[in-house]
Coordinates of C-alpha atoms and ligand atoms in Angstrom, one line a residue:
M127 CA -36.2 -18.5 -11.3
E128 CA -33.9 -15.5 -11.9
E129 CA -31.4 -14.9 -9.2
I130 CA -31.4 -11.4 -7.7
K131 CA -28.0 -9.8 -7.7
K132 CA -27.2 -9.2 -4.1
K133 CA -25.6 -5.8 -3.2
D134 CA -22.1 -5.7 -1.5
I135 CA -23.1 -4.3 1.9
R136 CA -19.8 -2.8 2.6
A137 CA -20.2 -0.4 -0.2
L138 CA -22.9 1.3 2.0
T139 CA -22.0 4.2 4.3
R140 CA -23.0 4.2 7.8
E141 CA -25.9 6.5 6.8
Q142 CA -27.0 4.5 4.1
L143 CA -27.2 1.4 6.4
R144 CA -29.3 3.3 8.9
E145 CA -31.6 4.5 6.2
F146 CA -31.9 0.8 4.9
F147 CA -33.1 -0.3 8.3
V148 CA -35.6 2.6 8.6
S149 CA -37.0 1.9 5.2
N150 CA -37.5 -1.8 6.3
G151 CA -39.6 -0.7 9.3
D152 CA -36.7 -1.1 11.8
K153 CA -34.8 1.3 14.0
A154 CA -31.9 3.2 12.5
F155 CA -29.4 2.2 15.3
R156 CA -29.6 -1.3 13.8
G157 CA -27.4 0.3 10.9
N158 CA -24.8 1.2 13.6
Q159 CA -24.7 -2.2 14.9
V160 CA -24.2 -3.8 11.4
Y161 CA -21.7 -1.1 10.6
E162 CA -19.6 -2.0 13.6
W163 CA -19.6 -5.7 12.8
L164 CA -18.7 -5.0 9.3
W165 CA -15.8 -2.7 10.0
Q166 CA -14.6 -2.8 13.7
K167 CA -15.0 -6.5 14.0
A168 CA -14.5 -7.2 10.4
A169 CA -17.1 -10.0 10.3
Y170 CA -17.1 -12.4 7.4
S171 CA -20.9 -13.5 7.6
F172 CA -24.1 -12.4 9.0
D173 CA -24.4 -15.3 11.2
V174 CA -21.9 -13.9 13.8
M175 CA -23.8 -10.8 14.2
T176 CA -25.3 -12.1 17.4
N177 CA -26.9 -8.9 18.8
L178 CA -29.3 -9.1 15.8
S179 CA -32.3 -11.3 15.6
K180 CA -32.3 -14.4 13.5
E181 CA -35.0 -12.7 11.2
T182 CA -32.8 -9.6 10.7
R183 CA -29.8 -11.7 9.9
E184 CA -31.8 -13.6 7.4
M185 CA -33.2 -10.5 5.8
L186 CA -29.6 -9.1 5.5
E187 CA -28.5 -12.4 3.9
A188 CA -31.3 -12.1 1.3
N189 CA -30.4 -8.6 0.4
F190 CA -26.7 -8.4 0.6
V191 CA -23.4 -10.1 0.3
I192 CA -20.1 -9.5 2.3
N193 CA -17.3 -9.7 -0.3
H194 CA -14.6 -10.5 2.0
I195 CA -11.2 -11.4 1.0
K196 CA -9.9 -14.8 1.9
V197 CA -6.3 -15.7 2.6
D198 CA -5.7 -18.5 0.4
Q199 CA -2.3 -19.4 1.2
M200 CA 0.1 -18.2 3.9
Q201 CA 3.9 -18.6 3.7
R202 CA 6.4 -18.0 6.5
S203 CA 10.0 -16.9 5.8
S204 CA 12.9 -18.1 8.0
D205 CA 13.2 -14.4 9.1
G206 CA 9.6 -14.2 10.4
T207 CA 8.1 -12.4 7.4
I208 CA 4.8 -13.7 6.4
K209 CA 3.4 -13.5 2.9
N210 CA -0.5 -13.9 2.3
A211 CA -1.8 -14.8 -1.1
V212 CA -5.2 -13.0 -0.9
R213 CA -8.1 -14.3 -3.1
L214 CA -10.6 -11.6 -4.1
H215 CA -14.4 -12.4 -4.6
D216 CA -13.7 -12.7 -8.3
D217 CA -10.9 -15.1 -7.8
L218 CA -8.2 -12.7 -8.7
I219 CA -5.2 -12.9 -6.3
V220 CA -3.0 -10.2 -4.7
E221 CA -0.2 -10.5 -2.0
S222 CA 0.3 -8.6 1.2
V223 CA 3.3 -9.2 3.6
L224 CA 3.8 -8.9 7.2
I225 CA 7.2 -7.7 8.3
P226 CA 8.2 -8.0 11.9
T227 CA 11.0 -6.3 13.6
K228 CA 12.0 -6.1 17.2
S229 CA 9.6 -3.3 17.9
R230 CA 7.3 -3.0 15.1
T231 CA 5.0 -5.0 12.9
T232 CA 4.6 -3.6 9.4
A233 CA 1.9 -4.6 6.8
C234 CA 2.9 -4.2 3.2
V235 CA -0.3 -4.1 1.2
S236 CA -1.5 -4.1 -2.4
S237 CA -3.6 -1.4 -4.3
Q238 CA -4.1 -3.0 -7.6
V239 CA -4.2 -6.5 -9.1
G240 CA -1.0 -6.2 -11.3
C241 CA 0.3 -2.8 -12.4
S242 CA 0.0 -0.6 -15.3
L243 CA 3.6 0.9 -14.8
D244 CA 6.5 -0.7 -16.3
C245 CA 9.5 -0.6 -14.1
R246 CA 11.8 -3.0 -15.5
F247 CA 13.4 -4.4 -12.3
C248 CA 9.9 -5.2 -10.7
A249 CA 8.1 -8.6 -10.9
T250 CA 4.7 -7.1 -10.7
S251 CA 5.2 -4.9 -13.8
R252 CA 5.0 -8.2 -15.7
L253 CA 1.6 -8.9 -14.5
K254 CA -1.0 -6.9 -16.6
R255 CA -3.0 -4.5 -14.5
M256 CA -6.4 -6.4 -14.1
R257 CA -8.3 -3.9 -11.9
N258 CA -8.2 -1.6 -9.0
L259 CA -8.9 -3.0 -5.5
N260 CA -12.0 -1.6 -3.6
P261 CA -11.5 0.3 -0.3
D262 CA -12.6 -2.8 1.7
E263 CA -10.3 -5.1 -0.3
I264 CA -7.4 -2.9 1.0
Y265 CA -8.9 -2.6 4.5
D266 CA -9.2 -6.4 4.7
Q267 CA -5.5 -7.0 3.9
V268 CA -4.6 -4.8 6.8
V269 CA -7.0 -6.6 9.1
A270 CA -5.8 -10.0 8.1
I271 CA -2.2 -8.9 9.0
D272 CA -3.3 -7.2 12.2
N273 CA -4.8 -10.6 13.2
E274 CA -1.6 -12.5 12.4
S275 CA 0.4 -10.0 14.2
R276 CA -1.6 -10.6 17.2
L277 CA -1.7 -14.3 16.9
Y278 CA 2.1 -14.9 15.9
F279 CA 3.8 -11.8 17.6
E280 CA 1.4 -11.0 20.5
R281 CA 1.2 -7.4 19.5
P282 CA -1.1 -5.4 17.2
L283 CA 0.2 -4.2 13.7
S284 CA 2.0 -0.8 14.0
N285 CA 2.7 0.5 10.6
I286 CA 1.3 0.1 7.1
V287 CA 3.2 0.7 3.7
F288 CA 1.6 0.7 0.3
M289 CA 4.4 -1.1 -1.3
G290 CA 2.8 -4.2 -2.4
M291 CA 1.4 -4.7 -5.9
G292 CA 0.2 -1.9 -7.9
E293 CA 0.7 1.9 -8.0
P294 CA -1.4 3.4 -5.3
L295 CA -1.9 6.7 -6.7
M296 CA -3.5 5.1 -10.0
N297 CA -6.1 3.9 -7.6
Y298 CA -6.3 7.2 -5.8
N299 CA -9.9 7.5 -4.5
N300 CA -10.1 3.7 -3.3
V301 CA -6.7 3.9 -1.5
L302 CA -7.7 7.2 0.3
K303 CA -11.0 5.7 1.3
A304 CA -9.3 2.7 2.7
I305 CA -6.9 5.0 4.6
D306 CA -9.8 6.9 6.1
K307 CA -11.4 3.6 7.3
I308 CA -8.0 2.4 8.7
T309 CA -7.6 5.7 10.6
S310 CA -11.2 6.2 11.6
P311 CA -12.2 5.3 15.2
D312 CA -15.1 3.3 13.3
G313 CA -12.3 1.1 11.7
L314 CA -8.9 0.5 13.2
G315 CA -8.2 4.0 14.6
M316 CA -4.6 3.9 13.4
S317 CA -2.6 7.1 13.3
P318 CA -2.0 8.2 9.6
K319 CA 1.7 9.0 10.7
R320 CA 2.2 5.2 10.7
I321 CA 0.9 4.9 7.1
T322 CA 3.2 5.4 4.1
V323 CA 2.1 5.5 0.6
S324 CA 4.8 4.8 -1.8
T325 CA 4.6 5.9 -5.5
S326 CA 6.6 5.7 -8.5
G327 CA 5.8 9.5 -8.9
V328 CA 2.8 10.7 -10.7
P329 CA 3.1 14.5 -10.4
K330 CA -0.6 15.6 -11.0
L331 CA -1.6 13.1 -8.1
I332 CA 1.2 14.2 -5.7
R333 CA -0.3 17.7 -6.1
K334 CA -3.8 16.4 -5.5
M335 CA -2.6 14.6 -2.3
A336 CA -1.1 17.9 -1.1
D337 CA -4.4 19.8 -1.8
D338 CA -6.4 17.1 -0.2
E339 CA -4.2 17.7 2.9
V340 CA -3.5 13.9 3.5
K341 CA -1.8 13.1 6.8
F342 CA 0.0 9.9 5.9
K343 CA 3.7 9.9 4.8
L344 CA 4.9 10.0 1.2
A345 CA 7.7 7.9 -0.2
V346 CA 8.9 8.2 -3.8
S347 CA 10.6 5.3 -5.8
L348 CA 13.3 7.4 -7.3
H349 CA 16.1 5.2 -8.3
S350 CA 17.8 7.8 -10.4
A351 CA 17.7 11.6 -10.5
V352 CA 19.0 11.7 -14.0
D353 CA 16.2 11.6 -16.7
E354 CA 17.9 9.4 -19.2
I355 CA 18.7 6.7 -16.6
R356 CA 15.3 6.9 -15.0
T357 CA 13.6 6.5 -18.4
S358 CA 15.8 3.5 -19.2
I359 CA 14.6 1.7 -16.0
M360 CA 11.2 3.3 -15.4
P361 CA 10.0 4.0 -19.1
F362 CA 7.0 6.0 -17.8
N363 CA 9.5 8.6 -16.6
A364 CA 9.4 9.7 -20.3
K365 CA 5.9 11.2 -19.6
F366 CA 6.4 12.1 -16.0
T367 CA 9.8 13.7 -16.0
L368 CA 11.9 14.3 -13.1
S369 CA 11.5 18.2 -13.4
D370 CA 7.7 17.6 -13.2
L371 CA 8.0 15.1 -10.3
R372 CA 10.3 17.6 -8.5
E373 CA 8.0 20.6 -9.0
S374 CA 5.1 18.4 -7.7
L375 CA 7.2 17.4 -4.6
V376 CA 8.1 21.0 -4.0
Y377 CA 4.3 21.9 -3.9
W378 CA 3.8 18.9 -1.6
Y379 CA 6.4 20.1 0.8
E380 CA 5.2 23.7 0.8
K381 CA 1.7 22.6 1.7
T382 CA 2.5 19.6 4.0
R383 CA 5.8 20.4 5.6
S384 CA 6.2 16.6 5.7
R385 CA 9.5 15.1 4.9
I386 CA 9.8 13.1 1.8
T387 CA 11.3 9.7 1.6
Y388 CA 13.1 8.4 -1.5
E389 CA 13.5 4.8 -2.2
Y390 CA 16.5 3.9 -4.3
V391 CA 18.2 0.7 -5.3
V392 CA 21.8 1.1 -6.6
W393 CA 22.5 -1.1 -9.4
D394 CA 25.9 -2.3 -10.8
G395 CA 26.7 -0.1 -14.0
I396 CA 23.4 1.7 -14.0
N397 CA 23.3 4.3 -11.2
D398 CA 26.6 3.6 -9.2
T399 CA 28.9 6.6 -10.0
Q400 CA 29.6 9.8 -8.3
K401 CA 27.6 11.7 -10.8
D402 CA 24.7 9.7 -9.9
V403 CA 24.8 10.4 -6.3
D404 CA 25.6 14.2 -6.8
A405 CA 22.3 14.3 -9.0
L406 CA 20.4 12.6 -6.2
V407 CA 21.7 15.2 -3.6
E408 CA 20.8 18.0 -6.0
F409 CA 17.4 16.5 -6.6
C410 CA 16.5 16.3 -2.7
R411 CA 17.9 19.7 -1.8
F412 CA 14.6 21.6 -1.7
A413 CA 13.2 19.9 1.4
P414 CA 14.2 17.7 4.4
S415 CA 14.6 14.3 2.8
K416 CA 15.5 10.7 3.7
V417 CA 16.9 8.1 1.3
N418 CA 16.3 4.6 1.9
L419 CA 18.9 2.4 0.1
I420 CA 17.0 -0.7 -0.8
E421 CA 18.8 -3.9 -1.6
Y422 CA 17.9 -5.3 -4.9
N423 CA 15.8 -8.5 -4.9
P424 CA 16.6 -10.3 -8.1
I425 CA 13.7 -11.1 -10.4
D426 CA 15.3 -11.7 -13.7
D427 CA 18.2 -13.6 -15.4
G428 CA 20.7 -11.1 -14.2
E429 CA 20.1 -7.9 -16.2
F430 CA 20.1 -5.9 -13.0
K431 CA 22.7 -6.6 -10.4
Q432 CA 23.1 -5.1 -6.9
A433 CA 25.9 -2.5 -6.9
S434 CA 29.0 -3.2 -4.9
N435 CA 29.3 -2.3 -1.2
A436 CA 31.9 0.4 -2.3
A437 CA 29.3 2.0 -4.4
I438 CA 26.7 1.9 -1.6
D439 CA 29.3 3.4 0.9
R440 CA 29.8 6.3 -1.7
Y441 CA 26.2 7.0 -1.7
V442 CA 25.9 6.8 2.2
N443 CA 29.0 9.2 2.7
T444 CA 27.9 11.7 0.1
L445 CA 24.4 12.0 1.3
E446 CA 25.4 12.2 4.9
K447 CA 27.9 14.9 4.2
N448 CA 25.1 16.8 2.6
N449 CA 22.9 16.3 5.7
I450 CA 20.4 14.0 4.0
V451 CA 19.2 11.2 6.2
V452 CA 20.2 7.9 4.7
T453 CA 19.4 4.3 5.7
V454 CA 20.5 0.9 4.2
R455 CA 17.5 -1.4 4.2
R456 CA 17.9 -5.1 4.0
S457 CA 15.5 -7.3 2.2
R458 CA 13.0 -9.3 4.3
G459 CA 11.2 -12.6 3.2
K460 CA 13.4 -13.2 0.0
D461 CA 13.3 -17.0 0.5
I462 CA 9.4 -16.9 -0.1
D463 CA 9.5 -14.1 -2.8
A464 CA 7.9 -11.7 -0.5
A465 CA 10.5 -8.8 -0.6
C466 CA 10.2 -5.5 -2.6
G467 CA 9.4 -6.0 -6.4
Q468 CA 9.0 -9.8 -5.9
L469 CA 5.2 -10.0 -5.6
A470 CA 4.0 -11.8 -8.7
N471 CA 1.5 -14.4 -7.4
K472 CA 4.1 -17.2 -7.7
S473 CA 2.5 -18.6 -4.6
Ligands
SAH177 N1 4.1 1.3 -7.2 C1 4.7 1.8 -5.9 C2 4.6 0.8 -4.8 C3 5.0 -0.6 -5.2 S1 6.7 -1.0 -5.3 C4 6.1 2.3 -6.0 O1 6.7 2.2 -7.2 O2 6.5 3.0 -5.2 C5 7.5 -0.7 -3.8 C6 9.1 -0.5 -3.7 O3 9.8 -1.7 -4.2 C7 9.3 0.7 -4.8 O4 10.3 1.4 -4.3 C8 9.9 -0.2 -5.8 O5 10.8 0.7 -6.7 C9 10.7 -1.2 -5.2 N2 11.2 -2.3 -6.0 C10 10.6 -2.8 -7.0 N3 11.1 -3.9 -7.6 C11 12.1 -4.1 -6.8 C12 13.3 -5.1 -6.6 N4 13.4 -6.0 -7.6 N5 14.2 -5.0 -5.6 C13 14.0 -4.1 -4.7 N6 13.1 -3.1 -4.7 C14 12.1 -3.3 -5.8

């Protein structure tokens, strides 16, 4: 007998679910009940939908699947950070990270399996981009971390950063759909102000975000404000140059009035001179900016090395003198390869 290919029920909107029940001779509100199970209660199976009759559950089972992610392996760092290896319905794996601090729990989630960009300091860039994640696969990572936060830290998830595997803007529609669900009262009801999308900087899509009037925060992985240097460490910069990037950010700021955060690693012998700092100050002058100086998490044989404290201090002093907010961010979860740029499915 030929097996009927069942549909992924979570690809349906609330309205489509309501219509499905009506066309099966049932009431439209059943669609609402199922929708709540799927999203608010993040149900993994039809069996748990106890306010539906057994027949209805069987009918759903016969027609649909719930392609839920599965946390395959969970690792805990000595600093409390948790890394989930997440298995997708087609057996591909991505990673997401829970980062606890005194006052918050942040989820760092993936948007693609692998990455198509080629940042030379990032472990994920060595994995070929296999595919984009669906909105529900992104949503599920957040729910999994929210559950872990409640279980291990007795508080709900407070923030989300799209800084896991992949380039979120290269999966624009699905990332935005996932954020809609995360912020909707139908889903997790989180404030978009607690969500940050981090991009290596795709100018056309930064403009699109501004046009779409998104309400989440934007972070740009800059790492150098000198074209030649940026291209040498982030080769796609040859195509998306700094002047294009800057223009798109000016546009973003004009439309959203939302402060831009720059992520920046200072490497020994690459971007650690006063000239590099001055270029950065010049680059961020057009809008209120914040620079996060990130600690480098080694992924290679020593080609990239974290700059000296003196070089970091030079950045901090110069930025502060120019009224640019600067923070020095320490790595979390290094011992389990969970820190920025270390996500490479090593388990
Ligand atoms: N593609 C997106 C999001 C994923 S990377 C982006 O580029 O922003 C998340 C952050 O980690 C980026 O700022 C990235 O530049 C940084 N990063 C990558 N590799 C790193 C490493 N080895 N050490 C420290 N930060 C790294």
